[in-house]
Amino acid sequence: MLVRRALNWLKDKITSKAQQILLTILAAGPIPKHVAFVMDGNRRYARRNQKNISQGHKDGFVALKRSIQMLEICLRLDVKCVSAYAFSIENFKRLPEEVDALMGLAEEKLVELCDHGDLLDQYGVRLNVVGRTELLPESVQQAVRRAESLTRHHHKAIFNLCMPYTSRDEMTSAVQFCVQNAAREGPNAIITEDDIDAQLMTSLGGSPPLDILIRTSGVKRLSDFLLWQCCENTQLQFTTTYWPNFGLLDFVPIILDYQLKVWRS
Ligand code: FPP
Ligand code: MG
């Protein structure tokens, strides 16, 4: 027992040292300002590991832990903004027990974040919950408001937790706002691309342009995530790893690829 503990301690020590070296080398090159994740493959991960779907999302606790680890890796690399697709508006159509499990997980983790906001405090990260938060259960909305207000004074980095979100909904709201504004200004008012861009939920939260969008689990779709933001310079990266297994070793080649493209441009 003692030997196993000592070996695990040693393994963790070596892993964190190796990780630190890897991150220091990577940080010497150009670093993307904004990285987004479509955290896909939780249920397939659950099935492959003989777990039921809610357990899969609870191992969505594994997924969540993974999300926090990836957020920390991004912050250590000095990525200024990280966006994560945690729940699509379409996901409300899933089985109620699965939706409930995800909502429970979101509430629990947001509350935990407020109680031990170490990571967000340590890196000065402002949390923005992006999307139609009014569709969330009241208890989750409360947790969202509390977590957001606790990090409002942070200005070093941004974490956009997108839930419940779809890009078409975001663009529709932005256009509606611009049209109402133009109607107030009179018949000669013109709506420009910049006007719409400025009203996107991510822009309102201060996010820089999106440099890399990563989707895990081998699916090559954007699933209504940050469609406007995926402009000409965004690099799309698809990896076959399921989200709960996605780690630093999957992330390093993506960053290296980004750096190569920046150096070549
Ligand atoms: C997609 O996998 C994942 C989700 C719908 C939820 C993502 C949630 C987490 C990573 C945990 C954190 C959650 C919150 C709400 C803070 P999938 O269910 O589509 O799996 P599949 O592609 O294998 O079917
Ligand atoms: Mg999926």
PDB file of C-alpha atoms in Angstrom, residues 16 22 33 52 110 121 142 148 175 210 238:
ATOM      1  CA  SER A  16       4.055  17.282 -13.655  1.00  0.00           C
ATOM      2  CA  LEU A  22       6.652  20.761 -22.373  1.00  0.00           C
ATOM      3  CA  LYS A  33      -5.361  34.150 -27.969  1.00  0.00           C
ATOM      4  CA  ASN A  52     -24.740   4.283 -18.190  1.00  0.00           C
ATOM      5  CA  LEU A 110     -20.412  26.224 -10.376  1.00  0.00           C
ATOM      6  CA  ASP A 121      -8.476  33.476  -8.875  1.00  0.00           C
ATOM      7  CA  GLN A 142     -28.485  31.324  -9.350  1.00  0.00           C
ATOM      8  CA  GLU A 148     -20.049  35.274 -12.746  1.00  0.00           C
ATOM      9  CA  VAL A 175     -29.352  40.760 -35.555  1.00  0.00           C
ATOM     10  CA  LEU A 210     -11.120  32.755 -32.375  1.00  0.00           C
ATOM     11  CA  PHE A 238     -10.634  17.429 -35.289  1.00  0.00           C
TER      12      PHE A 238
END
